[in-house]
Coordinates of C-alpha atoms and ligand atoms in Angstrom, one line a residue:
M197 CA -149.7 -72.2 -190.4
Q198 CA -151.0 -73.5 -187.1
H199 CA -154.4 -72.1 -186.1
Q200 CA -155.5 -71.8 -182.8
R201 CA -157.6 -74.9 -181.5
V202 CA -160.3 -75.6 -179.0
L203 CA -161.0 -79.2 -177.7
I204 CA -164.2 -80.6 -177.6
L205 CA -164.5 -83.5 -175.2
D206 CA -167.7 -85.9 -176.5
F207 CA -169.6 -87.0 -173.4
G208 CA -172.4 -88.3 -175.9
G209 CA -174.8 -85.8 -175.8
Q210 CA -177.3 -85.3 -178.6
Y211 CA -175.9 -81.6 -179.6
N212 CA -172.7 -82.5 -179.6
Q213 CA -171.5 -82.0 -183.6
L214 CA -173.6 -78.7 -183.1
I215 CA -171.6 -77.4 -180.6
A216 CA -168.2 -77.8 -182.8
R217 CA -169.8 -76.3 -185.9
R218 CA -170.9 -73.1 -183.9
V219 CA -167.4 -72.6 -182.5
R220 CA -166.2 -73.1 -186.1
E221 CA -168.8 -70.4 -187.1
L222 CA -167.4 -68.1 -184.7
S223 CA -164.0 -68.7 -186.6
V224 CA -162.1 -70.7 -183.9
F225 CA -161.1 -74.3 -185.2
C226 CA -162.0 -77.2 -182.9
D227 CA -161.9 -81.2 -183.0
L228 CA -164.8 -83.0 -181.4
V229 CA -163.4 -86.2 -179.6
P230 CA -164.3 -88.8 -177.5
C231 CA -164.3 -87.9 -173.7
D232 CA -161.7 -90.8 -172.6
M233 CA -159.1 -88.8 -174.8
S234 CA -155.9 -89.0 -172.1
Y235 CA -154.7 -86.2 -169.8
E236 CA -151.4 -86.5 -171.6
K237 CA -153.1 -86.2 -174.9
I238 CA -155.1 -83.0 -174.3
V239 CA -151.8 -81.4 -172.8
E240 CA -150.3 -82.6 -176.2
Y241 CA -153.2 -80.9 -178.5
N242 CA -152.3 -77.7 -176.7
P243 CA -156.0 -76.5 -177.1
I244 CA -156.8 -72.6 -176.6
G245 CA -159.7 -73.7 -174.5
I246 CA -161.7 -76.9 -173.6
I247 CA -165.4 -77.7 -173.9
F248 CA -167.0 -80.7 -172.1
T249 CA -170.6 -81.3 -174.0
G250 CA -173.5 -82.7 -172.5
G251 CA -174.3 -86.4 -172.0
P252 CA -177.0 -88.8 -170.7
N253 CA -175.3 -90.0 -167.7
S254 CA -175.6 -88.8 -163.8
V255 CA -172.2 -88.0 -162.5
Y256 CA -172.9 -89.9 -159.2
E257 CA -173.1 -93.0 -161.0
E258 CA -170.9 -95.6 -161.1
G259 CA -169.0 -96.2 -164.6
S260 CA -170.3 -92.5 -165.6
P261 CA -167.7 -90.8 -168.0
R262 CA -164.9 -88.8 -165.8
I263 CA -162.4 -86.4 -166.2
D264 CA -158.9 -86.4 -164.8
K265 CA -158.8 -83.5 -162.2
R266 CA -155.4 -81.9 -163.6
V267 CA -157.1 -80.8 -166.7
F268 CA -158.4 -78.2 -164.1
E269 CA -154.9 -76.9 -162.9
L270 CA -153.6 -76.7 -166.6
G271 CA -154.5 -73.0 -166.6
I272 CA -156.4 -73.5 -169.9
P273 CA -160.1 -72.2 -169.8
V274 CA -163.0 -74.8 -169.6
L275 CA -166.6 -74.9 -170.5
G276 CA -168.9 -77.7 -169.1
I277 CA -172.2 -77.9 -170.5
C278 CA -174.9 -79.8 -169.3
Y279 CA -173.5 -82.9 -168.2
G280 CA -170.0 -81.4 -168.5
C281 CA -171.0 -78.8 -165.8
Q282 CA -172.0 -81.2 -163.7
L283 CA -168.9 -83.2 -164.2
M284 CA -166.9 -79.9 -163.6
A285 CA -168.7 -79.4 -160.4
Y286 CA -168.5 -82.8 -159.2
T287 CA -164.8 -83.3 -159.6
L288 CA -163.8 -79.9 -158.1
G289 CA -165.8 -81.1 -155.0
G290 CA -169.4 -79.5 -155.5
T291 CA -172.3 -81.5 -155.0
V292 CA -174.8 -83.0 -157.9
E293 CA -178.2 -84.4 -156.6
H294 CA -181.4 -85.8 -158.6
A295 CA -183.8 -83.3 -158.8
Q296 CA -187.5 -83.5 -158.2
T297 CA -188.4 -82.2 -161.0
S298 CA -186.6 -82.4 -164.1
E299 CA -186.2 -79.2 -166.5
Y300 CA -187.0 -79.6 -170.4
G301 CA -187.4 -77.1 -172.8
K302 CA -187.6 -73.3 -172.8
V303 CA -186.9 -72.2 -169.2
E304 CA -186.7 -68.7 -168.4
V305 CA -183.1 -67.5 -166.6
S306 CA -181.5 -64.8 -165.0
Y307 CA -178.0 -63.5 -165.8
K308 CA -175.4 -62.1 -163.3
S309 CA -172.2 -60.1 -165.0
S310 CA -169.4 -62.0 -165.8
P311 CA -167.1 -62.7 -168.5
I312 CA -169.1 -65.4 -170.3
T313 CA -172.6 -63.4 -170.2
V314 CA -171.1 -60.2 -171.7
D315 CA -173.9 -58.5 -173.8
M316 CA -176.5 -61.0 -172.5
P317 CA -179.8 -59.7 -171.1
A318 CA -180.7 -59.5 -167.5
K319 CA -183.5 -62.3 -168.5
A320 CA -183.6 -64.6 -171.4
V321 CA -185.2 -68.1 -172.2
C322 CA -182.8 -70.8 -172.4
W323 CA -182.9 -74.5 -173.8
M324 CA -182.6 -77.0 -171.0
S325 CA -182.6 -80.8 -170.7
H326 CA -181.9 -82.2 -167.4
T327 CA -182.9 -83.9 -164.3
D328 CA -179.5 -83.5 -162.0
R329 CA -178.8 -80.4 -160.9
I330 CA -176.0 -78.8 -158.8
T331 CA -176.8 -77.6 -155.2
V332 CA -173.5 -76.6 -153.6
L333 CA -170.6 -75.3 -155.7
P334 CA -167.1 -76.4 -155.6
E335 CA -164.8 -73.7 -154.1
G336 CA -164.2 -70.7 -155.4
F337 CA -167.0 -70.5 -158.0
V338 CA -170.1 -68.1 -158.2
G339 CA -173.5 -68.5 -159.4
L340 CA -174.2 -66.6 -162.9
A341 CA -177.6 -67.1 -163.6
K342 CA -180.4 -69.2 -162.0
S343 CA -183.9 -70.6 -162.7
D344 CA -186.6 -71.2 -160.8
N345 CA -185.1 -74.8 -160.5
C346 CA -182.0 -74.3 -160.7
P347 CA -180.0 -72.5 -158.5
Y348 CA -176.6 -72.5 -160.7
A349 CA -177.8 -72.4 -164.2
A350 CA -174.7 -70.9 -165.2
F351 CA -171.1 -70.8 -162.8
G352 CA -167.7 -69.8 -163.1
D353 CA -164.4 -69.0 -161.3
K354 CA -163.0 -66.4 -163.0
E355 CA -159.4 -66.7 -161.5
R356 CA -159.1 -70.5 -163.0
K357 CA -161.5 -69.2 -166.0
L358 CA -163.6 -72.4 -165.4
Y359 CA -167.2 -72.0 -166.6
G360 CA -170.3 -74.2 -166.4
V361 CA -173.8 -73.9 -168.2
Q362 CA -176.7 -76.1 -167.1
F363 CA -178.6 -75.4 -170.6
H364 CA -177.1 -75.6 -174.1
P365 CA -175.9 -72.7 -175.5
E366 CA -175.7 -74.1 -178.8
V367 CA -179.2 -74.4 -180.0
N368 CA -181.4 -71.8 -181.2
H369 CA -184.2 -72.1 -178.8
T370 CA -181.7 -70.7 -176.1
F371 CA -181.7 -66.6 -176.7
K372 CA -178.6 -65.5 -177.7
G373 CA -176.9 -68.6 -176.8
T374 CA -173.9 -68.2 -179.3
Q375 CA -173.4 -64.9 -177.7
I376 CA -172.5 -67.1 -174.7
L377 CA -170.1 -69.3 -176.6
K378 CA -168.5 -66.2 -178.3
N379 CA -167.8 -64.8 -175.1
F380 CA -166.0 -68.0 -173.7
L381 CA -163.9 -68.1 -176.7
Y382 CA -162.9 -64.2 -177.3
E383 CA -163.5 -62.9 -173.4
V384 CA -162.1 -66.1 -171.6
C385 CA -159.8 -68.1 -174.1
G386 CA -158.6 -65.3 -175.9
A387 CA -159.5 -66.3 -179.4
V388 CA -158.2 -64.5 -182.7
G389 CA -160.7 -65.6 -185.1
D390 CA -158.0 -67.2 -187.6
W391 CA -160.4 -69.8 -189.0
T392 CA -161.9 -68.6 -192.0
M393 CA -162.6 -70.4 -195.1
S394 CA -160.2 -68.0 -196.9
N395 CA -157.3 -68.9 -194.5
F396 CA -158.4 -72.6 -195.2
V397 CA -157.9 -72.7 -199.0
A398 CA -155.0 -70.5 -199.1
N399 CA -153.2 -72.8 -196.2
K400 CA -154.6 -76.1 -198.0
I401 CA -153.1 -75.3 -201.5
D402 CA -149.9 -74.8 -199.9
E403 CA -149.9 -77.9 -197.7
L404 CA -151.4 -80.3 -200.9
R405 CA -148.7 -78.4 -203.2
A406 CA -146.0 -79.5 -200.7
R407 CA -147.1 -83.0 -200.3
I408 CA -147.7 -83.7 -203.4
G409 CA -144.8 -82.2 -205.5
D410 CA -144.8 -83.6 -209.2
K411 CA -146.7 -86.6 -208.4
K412 CA -150.3 -87.7 -209.9
V413 CA -153.4 -87.6 -208.4
L414 CA -156.4 -89.3 -209.3
C415 CA -159.8 -88.3 -208.1
A416 CA -163.8 -90.0 -208.8
M417 CA -165.8 -86.8 -209.6
S418 CA -169.6 -87.8 -208.8
G419 CA -171.2 -84.3 -209.5
G420 CA -171.6 -83.8 -205.3
V421 CA -170.6 -81.3 -203.5
D422 CA -167.9 -82.8 -201.7
S423 CA -166.0 -84.5 -204.6
A424 CA -166.4 -81.2 -206.6
V425 CA -164.7 -79.0 -204.0
A426 CA -161.9 -81.4 -203.4
A427 CA -161.2 -81.6 -207.0
T428 CA -160.8 -78.0 -207.3
L429 CA -158.8 -77.6 -204.4
L430 CA -156.5 -80.0 -205.9
H431 CA -157.0 -78.7 -209.3
R432 CA -155.6 -75.2 -208.0
A433 CA -152.5 -77.0 -205.9
V434 CA -151.3 -79.2 -208.6
G435 CA -153.2 -78.1 -212.0
D436 CA -152.6 -81.1 -214.7
Q437 CA -151.2 -83.5 -212.3
L438 CA -154.6 -84.3 -211.2
V439 CA -156.8 -86.5 -213.0
C440 CA -160.6 -86.8 -212.6
V441 CA -162.9 -89.6 -213.3
F442 CA -166.5 -88.9 -213.8
V443 CA -168.5 -92.2 -214.4
D444 CA -171.8 -91.5 -216.0
H445 CA -174.1 -94.2 -214.6
G446 CA -177.0 -92.9 -216.7
L447 CA -179.6 -92.2 -213.6
L448 CA -178.5 -88.3 -213.3
R449 CA -181.1 -85.8 -213.5
K450 CA -181.7 -83.9 -216.7
Y451 CA -178.7 -82.1 -217.8
E452 CA -176.7 -83.1 -215.0
A453 CA -173.9 -84.9 -216.5
D454 CA -173.7 -82.0 -219.4
E455 CA -173.1 -79.3 -216.6
V456 CA -170.4 -81.4 -214.8
M457 CA -168.0 -81.4 -217.9
S458 CA -169.3 -78.1 -218.8
V459 CA -168.1 -76.5 -215.1
F460 CA -165.1 -78.8 -214.8
K461 CA -163.7 -79.7 -217.9
D462 CA -164.7 -76.7 -220.3
G463 CA -164.8 -74.0 -217.3
L464 CA -162.1 -74.8 -215.0
G465 CA -160.0 -76.5 -217.7
M466 CA -159.8 -79.9 -215.6
N467 CA -158.1 -83.0 -217.0
L468 CA -161.7 -84.7 -216.5
I469 CA -162.4 -88.3 -218.4
K470 CA -166.2 -89.0 -218.8
A471 CA -167.1 -92.7 -218.9
D472 CA -170.2 -93.0 -220.7
D473 CA -171.4 -96.3 -219.1
G474 CA -175.3 -95.6 -219.1
R475 CA -175.9 -98.4 -221.5
I476 CA -173.9 -101.1 -219.6
F477 CA -175.9 -100.0 -216.3
L478 CA -179.3 -100.1 -218.1
E479 CA -178.6 -103.7 -219.5
K480 CA -177.6 -104.5 -215.7
L481 CA -180.9 -103.4 -214.4
K482 CA -182.7 -105.0 -216.8
G483 CA -185.9 -107.1 -215.2
V484 CA -184.5 -106.1 -211.7
T485 CA -187.2 -104.8 -209.4
D486 CA -185.9 -105.2 -205.7
P487 CA -184.2 -102.2 -204.4
E488 CA -181.5 -103.8 -202.6
T489 CA -180.2 -105.7 -205.9
K490 CA -180.6 -102.4 -208.0
R491 CA -178.3 -100.8 -205.5
K492 CA -175.9 -103.7 -205.3
I493 CA -175.7 -103.7 -209.0
I494 CA -175.2 -100.0 -209.4
G495 CA -172.6 -100.4 -206.7
E496 CA -170.5 -102.9 -208.1
Q497 CA -171.0 -101.8 -211.6
F498 CA -169.5 -98.1 -210.8
I499 CA -166.5 -100.0 -209.3
R500 CA -165.9 -101.7 -212.7
S501 CA -166.8 -98.6 -214.5
F502 CA -164.0 -96.7 -212.8
E503 CA -161.4 -99.4 -212.8
K504 CA -161.2 -99.5 -216.1
Q505 CA -160.3 -96.0 -216.4
A506 CA -158.1 -96.1 -213.5
K507 CA -156.0 -99.2 -215.4
A508 CA -155.7 -96.8 -218.5
I509 CA -154.3 -94.0 -216.5
G510 CA -151.9 -96.3 -215.0
K511 CA -150.2 -95.7 -211.3
V512 CA -151.3 -93.1 -209.6
D513 CA -149.1 -92.1 -206.4
F514 CA -152.5 -90.3 -204.7
L515 CA -156.1 -90.8 -204.9
V516 CA -158.7 -88.2 -203.6
Q517 CA -161.3 -89.4 -201.1
G518 CA -164.0 -86.8 -200.3
T519 CA -164.4 -87.5 -196.6
I520 CA -165.6 -84.8 -194.6
Y521 CA -165.6 -84.4 -190.7
P522 CA -168.7 -85.8 -189.9
D523 CA -167.5 -89.1 -191.5
V524 CA -164.1 -88.8 -189.2
I525 CA -166.3 -88.8 -186.1
E526 CA -168.5 -91.3 -187.3
S527 CA -166.0 -93.7 -188.3
G528 CA -165.2 -94.0 -184.7
K529 CA -168.4 -95.1 -183.3
G530 CA -169.9 -98.7 -183.7
K531 CA -172.0 -99.7 -186.8
S532 CA -176.0 -99.8 -186.5
A533 CA -178.3 -101.8 -188.7
V534 CA -178.5 -101.9 -192.6
I535 CA -181.4 -99.9 -193.7
K536 CA -180.2 -99.2 -197.1
S537 CA -176.9 -100.4 -198.3
H538 CA -175.3 -96.9 -199.6
H539 CA -173.1 -96.2 -202.7
N540 CA -170.5 -94.1 -202.7
V541 CA -167.0 -93.5 -203.8
G542 CA -165.6 -95.0 -200.4
G543 CA -165.7 -98.5 -202.1
L544 CA -162.4 -97.5 -204.5
P545 CA -159.2 -98.0 -202.8
S546 CA -158.7 -101.4 -203.4
V547 CA -159.1 -101.3 -207.7
V548 CA -156.8 -98.4 -207.9
D549 CA -153.3 -98.6 -207.7
F550 CA -151.9 -95.5 -205.8
K551 CA -149.6 -95.1 -202.9
E552 CA -151.4 -92.8 -200.4
I553 CA -154.8 -91.4 -199.9
V554 CA -155.6 -87.5 -199.8
E555 CA -158.2 -86.2 -197.9
P556 CA -158.8 -82.3 -198.2
L557 CA -162.0 -81.8 -196.5
R558 CA -161.5 -84.0 -193.3
D559 CA -161.4 -81.2 -191.3
L560 CA -164.6 -79.4 -192.6
F561 CA -168.3 -79.6 -192.0
K562 CA -170.7 -79.8 -195.0
D563 CA -171.5 -76.0 -194.5
E564 CA -167.5 -75.2 -194.4
V565 CA -167.2 -77.4 -197.4
R566 CA -169.7 -75.3 -199.0
K567 CA -168.3 -72.1 -197.7
V568 CA -164.7 -73.2 -199.6
G569 CA -166.3 -74.2 -202.6
F570 CA -167.9 -70.4 -202.7
E571 CA -164.1 -69.3 -201.9
L572 CA -163.0 -71.3 -205.1
G573 CA -165.6 -69.5 -207.4
L574 CA -167.7 -72.6 -208.2
P575 CA -171.0 -71.6 -209.5
K576 CA -174.3 -71.8 -207.1
K577 CA -175.6 -74.8 -208.5
V578 CA -172.7 -77.3 -208.0
V579 CA -172.2 -75.6 -204.3
M580 CA -175.8 -75.9 -202.9
R581 CA -176.9 -79.0 -205.0
Q582 CA -179.2 -81.1 -203.0
P583 CA -177.7 -84.1 -201.5
F584 CA -178.1 -87.1 -204.5
P585 CA -178.1 -90.4 -203.6
G586 CA -175.2 -92.7 -205.4
P587 CA -177.6 -94.8 -207.1
G588 CA -179.2 -92.1 -208.6
L589 CA -182.5 -92.0 -210.3
A590 CA -182.5 -96.0 -210.3
I591 CA -184.0 -95.5 -206.7
R592 CA -186.7 -93.0 -207.6
I593 CA -188.4 -95.4 -209.6
M594 CA -190.7 -98.2 -208.3
G595 CA -190.1 -101.8 -210.3
E596 CA -188.0 -101.8 -213.1
V597 CA -186.0 -99.2 -214.5
T598 CA -186.3 -98.3 -218.2
E599 CA -185.6 -95.5 -220.9
E600 CA -188.8 -94.3 -220.9
K601 CA -189.6 -94.1 -217.1
L602 CA -186.2 -92.3 -216.9
E603 CA -187.2 -89.9 -219.2
T604 CA -190.6 -89.6 -217.5
L605 CA -188.8 -88.8 -214.0
R606 CA -186.2 -86.5 -215.4
D607 CA -188.8 -84.1 -216.9
S608 CA -191.2 -84.2 -214.0
D609 CA -188.1 -83.6 -211.7
Y610 CA -186.9 -80.7 -213.9
I611 CA -190.4 -78.9 -213.8
L612 CA -190.6 -79.6 -209.5
R613 CA -187.1 -78.0 -209.3
E614 CA -188.0 -74.9 -211.5
E615 CA -191.0 -74.1 -209.6
I616 CA -189.5 -74.5 -206.2
A617 CA -186.8 -72.1 -207.4
K618 CA -189.4 -70.0 -208.7
A619 CA -191.3 -69.9 -205.2
G620 CA -188.2 -69.0 -203.4
L621 CA -188.2 -72.2 -201.8
D622 CA -184.8 -73.8 -202.9
G623 CA -182.9 -72.8 -199.9
E624 CA -185.3 -73.9 -197.4
I625 CA -186.0 -77.6 -198.4
W626 CA -183.3 -80.2 -197.9
Q627 CA -184.5 -82.4 -200.6
Y628 CA -187.2 -82.2 -203.4
F629 CA -187.9 -84.9 -206.2
T630 CA -189.9 -86.6 -208.2
V631 CA -190.9 -90.6 -207.8
I632 CA -192.2 -93.0 -210.5
T633 CA -194.3 -95.0 -208.1
N634 CA -194.8 -98.2 -210.5
S635 CA -198.7 -98.0 -210.3
K636 CA -201.0 -96.9 -213.0
T637 CA -204.5 -95.3 -212.8
V638 CA -207.2 -94.1 -215.2
G639 CA -207.4 -90.1 -215.8
V640 CA -209.2 -88.3 -218.8
Q641 CA -207.3 -85.8 -221.1
G642 CA -208.7 -84.0 -223.6
D643 CA -212.1 -86.4 -223.7
F644 CA -210.0 -89.6 -223.7
R645 CA -209.5 -92.1 -221.4
T646 CA -205.9 -92.5 -220.2
Y647 CA -204.1 -95.2 -218.5
E648 CA -200.9 -94.0 -217.1
N649 CA -198.2 -93.3 -214.3
V650 CA -198.7 -91.9 -210.6
V651 CA -195.8 -89.5 -209.9
A652 CA -195.4 -88.5 -206.6
I653 CA -193.4 -85.6 -205.0
R654 CA -191.0 -86.1 -202.2
A655 CA -189.9 -82.7 -200.5
V656 CA -188.5 -82.8 -196.9
T657 CA -186.9 -80.6 -194.4
S658 CA -183.9 -81.9 -192.3
V659 CA -180.7 -81.0 -190.6
D660 CA -178.6 -84.1 -191.5
A661 CA -180.9 -86.5 -193.2
M662 CA -181.2 -88.7 -189.9
T663 CA -184.4 -87.6 -189.4
A664 CA -186.8 -85.4 -191.8
D665 CA -190.3 -83.9 -192.2
W666 CA -192.2 -83.5 -195.1
A667 CA -191.8 -79.9 -196.3
R668 CA -195.2 -77.8 -196.3
I669 CA -195.1 -76.7 -199.9
P670 CA -198.0 -73.9 -200.4
Y671 CA -201.0 -75.4 -202.2
D672 CA -200.6 -73.1 -204.8
V673 CA -197.2 -73.9 -205.9
L674 CA -198.2 -77.6 -205.5
E675 CA -200.8 -76.6 -208.1
T676 CA -198.6 -75.4 -210.4
I677 CA -196.2 -78.4 -210.2
S678 CA -199.0 -80.5 -210.7
T679 CA -200.6 -79.0 -213.6
R680 CA -197.3 -78.6 -215.3
I681 CA -196.3 -82.1 -215.1
V682 CA -199.5 -83.6 -216.5
N683 CA -199.7 -81.4 -219.1
E684 CA -195.8 -81.3 -219.7
V685 CA -194.7 -84.9 -219.4
K686 CA -195.5 -87.5 -221.3
H687 CA -197.1 -90.6 -219.4
V688 CA -198.3 -89.0 -216.3
N689 CA -201.8 -88.7 -215.8
R690 CA -201.8 -88.2 -211.9
I691 CA -199.9 -86.7 -209.2
V692 CA -199.8 -87.3 -204.9
Y693 CA -198.0 -85.7 -202.6
D694 CA -195.5 -88.0 -199.9
I695 CA -196.7 -86.6 -196.5
T696 CA -194.8 -89.1 -194.2
S697 CA -191.8 -88.0 -192.2
K698 CA -188.7 -90.1 -191.4
P699 CA -189.0 -92.1 -189.4
P700 CA -191.7 -94.2 -190.1
S701 CA -190.3 -93.9 -193.6
T702 CA -187.1 -92.7 -195.1
I703 CA -186.3 -89.9 -197.2
E704 CA -185.8 -91.9 -200.9
W705 CA -188.4 -94.2 -201.7
E706 CA -186.0 -97.6 -201.9
Ligands
XMP1068 P1 -182.7 -92.0 -196.5 O1 -183.8 -92.7 -198.2 O2 -182.1 -93.2 -196.3 O3 -181.6 -91.5 -197.2 O4 -183.7 -91.4 -195.8 C1 -180.9 -90.6 -196.7 C2 -180.1 -89.4 -197.2 O5 -179.1 -90.6 -198.0 C3 -179.1 -90.4 -199.3 N1 -179.2 -91.5 -199.6 C4 -177.6 -91.8 -200.2 N2 -176.7 -91.1 -200.5 N3 -175.6 -93.1 -201.4 C5 -175.7 -91.8 -201.0 O6 -174.3 -91.1 -201.3 C6 -176.6 -94.0 -201.6 O7 -176.7 -94.8 -201.9 C7 -177.7 -93.3 -200.8 N4 -179.3 -93.5 -200.5 C8 -179.7 -92.6 -200.1 C9 -180.6 -89.5 -199.3 O8 -180.9 -88.7 -200.8 C10 -180.8 -89.0 -198.3 O9 -180.3 -87.4 -198.6

């Protein structure tokens, strides 16, 4: 079944993925595509509405991104946001000028009644970030909101269903900003709200069944949310034709490997093979202290371990990849400097004998993947699992990885997780874990001198791991965590709290 679709043209602004997520949250499917999509492709896409995002350019500058004027003549509603609204005004004959004063941050606007301002208050705060402004509207348009510095903070042409907002309705700082997006979708575009995760699951299962038939599918299971949800969808669709391989590198958190087996093999009855290769990984890591070398060794051995299992399984028709929508968007963009060489299952195709790749989650944002996980009945501990790096605990142990340090790390991390959950903070902190710092200090325990490890606590808030802030865990919670770790975990006599943001630090220590 085909659902209604909105097309979002990306002019390079910083909130663009957020616009797409908001539209999806409003139960309307959308795609975020580069702004140079051709007129013919736009027509072929057949959207119920088009959104132009913000962007860093000025419309009157040479070389700034443009839009084919015919897009406004299709009868398809358009909403321009920030640069997008200036582009609309400029293209249709209005005037956009450089303003003397920029508007950044929260600004009060007053709204007039219109299809996109339904249920908006007469005055409210919105989030602005612009220097250029529209001084003359194109013919047929009327002003729908204004601020002190911006005569046309919103405008529109009801007949042609064209609207523009100078502010950012997608960000939380805009009061009832989501209502404006909702109005555009439901009042102007005629959305019916057919993008729900239960529809997605039902349609995806039918689609997978039709595509796969009676063929064989292979999936690398990491314990992470994406591979877990992808595997479960496929299992629902084709049952035992799916074989999953879980490489246990011995660097997972306490009880985690057992949990994967108990949820997916014992609970869901999946055909799940575990490669118990912890010893091999530890052997290869012996004496290695450099973070990048550790990452490379683990990444390579992971592929070898998977390859061994894949060979035993033989030729398969499909290989599952846990690609999600942000990966699809990012893959269209250039590469930046390598800070850390990331390890994930993306490196597998060359070592597996398969015919086609199947990516059941490639249309979904992370929060949608989680909703699908719940829809499929997966337990909360799987669906809400914190992001966890491919190289696992090895990059949370500074210096050489040993069995003894792994045990200290697992036990301290387990206590941290228990206490964070008890304090009800697990929903708001993005990632929280302990680190073995590779320094020892003198302590006194039971009248004896000790000389033991310093364990660090790392806890951050973030929205996408690109930037992060250290979490303000209350002192009394930190105190309980510290007391429990030094009392209950062997070889620790001091706890420190990492209070650096990213940048300049990174989330993981290595
Ligand atoms: P950093 O430490 O670079 O981490 O701030 C950003 C996010 O990525 C996770 N991370 C990884 N994820 N393979 C992964 O799949 C890796 O090799 C890897 N290294 C770091 C990290 O936990 C954080 O969420």
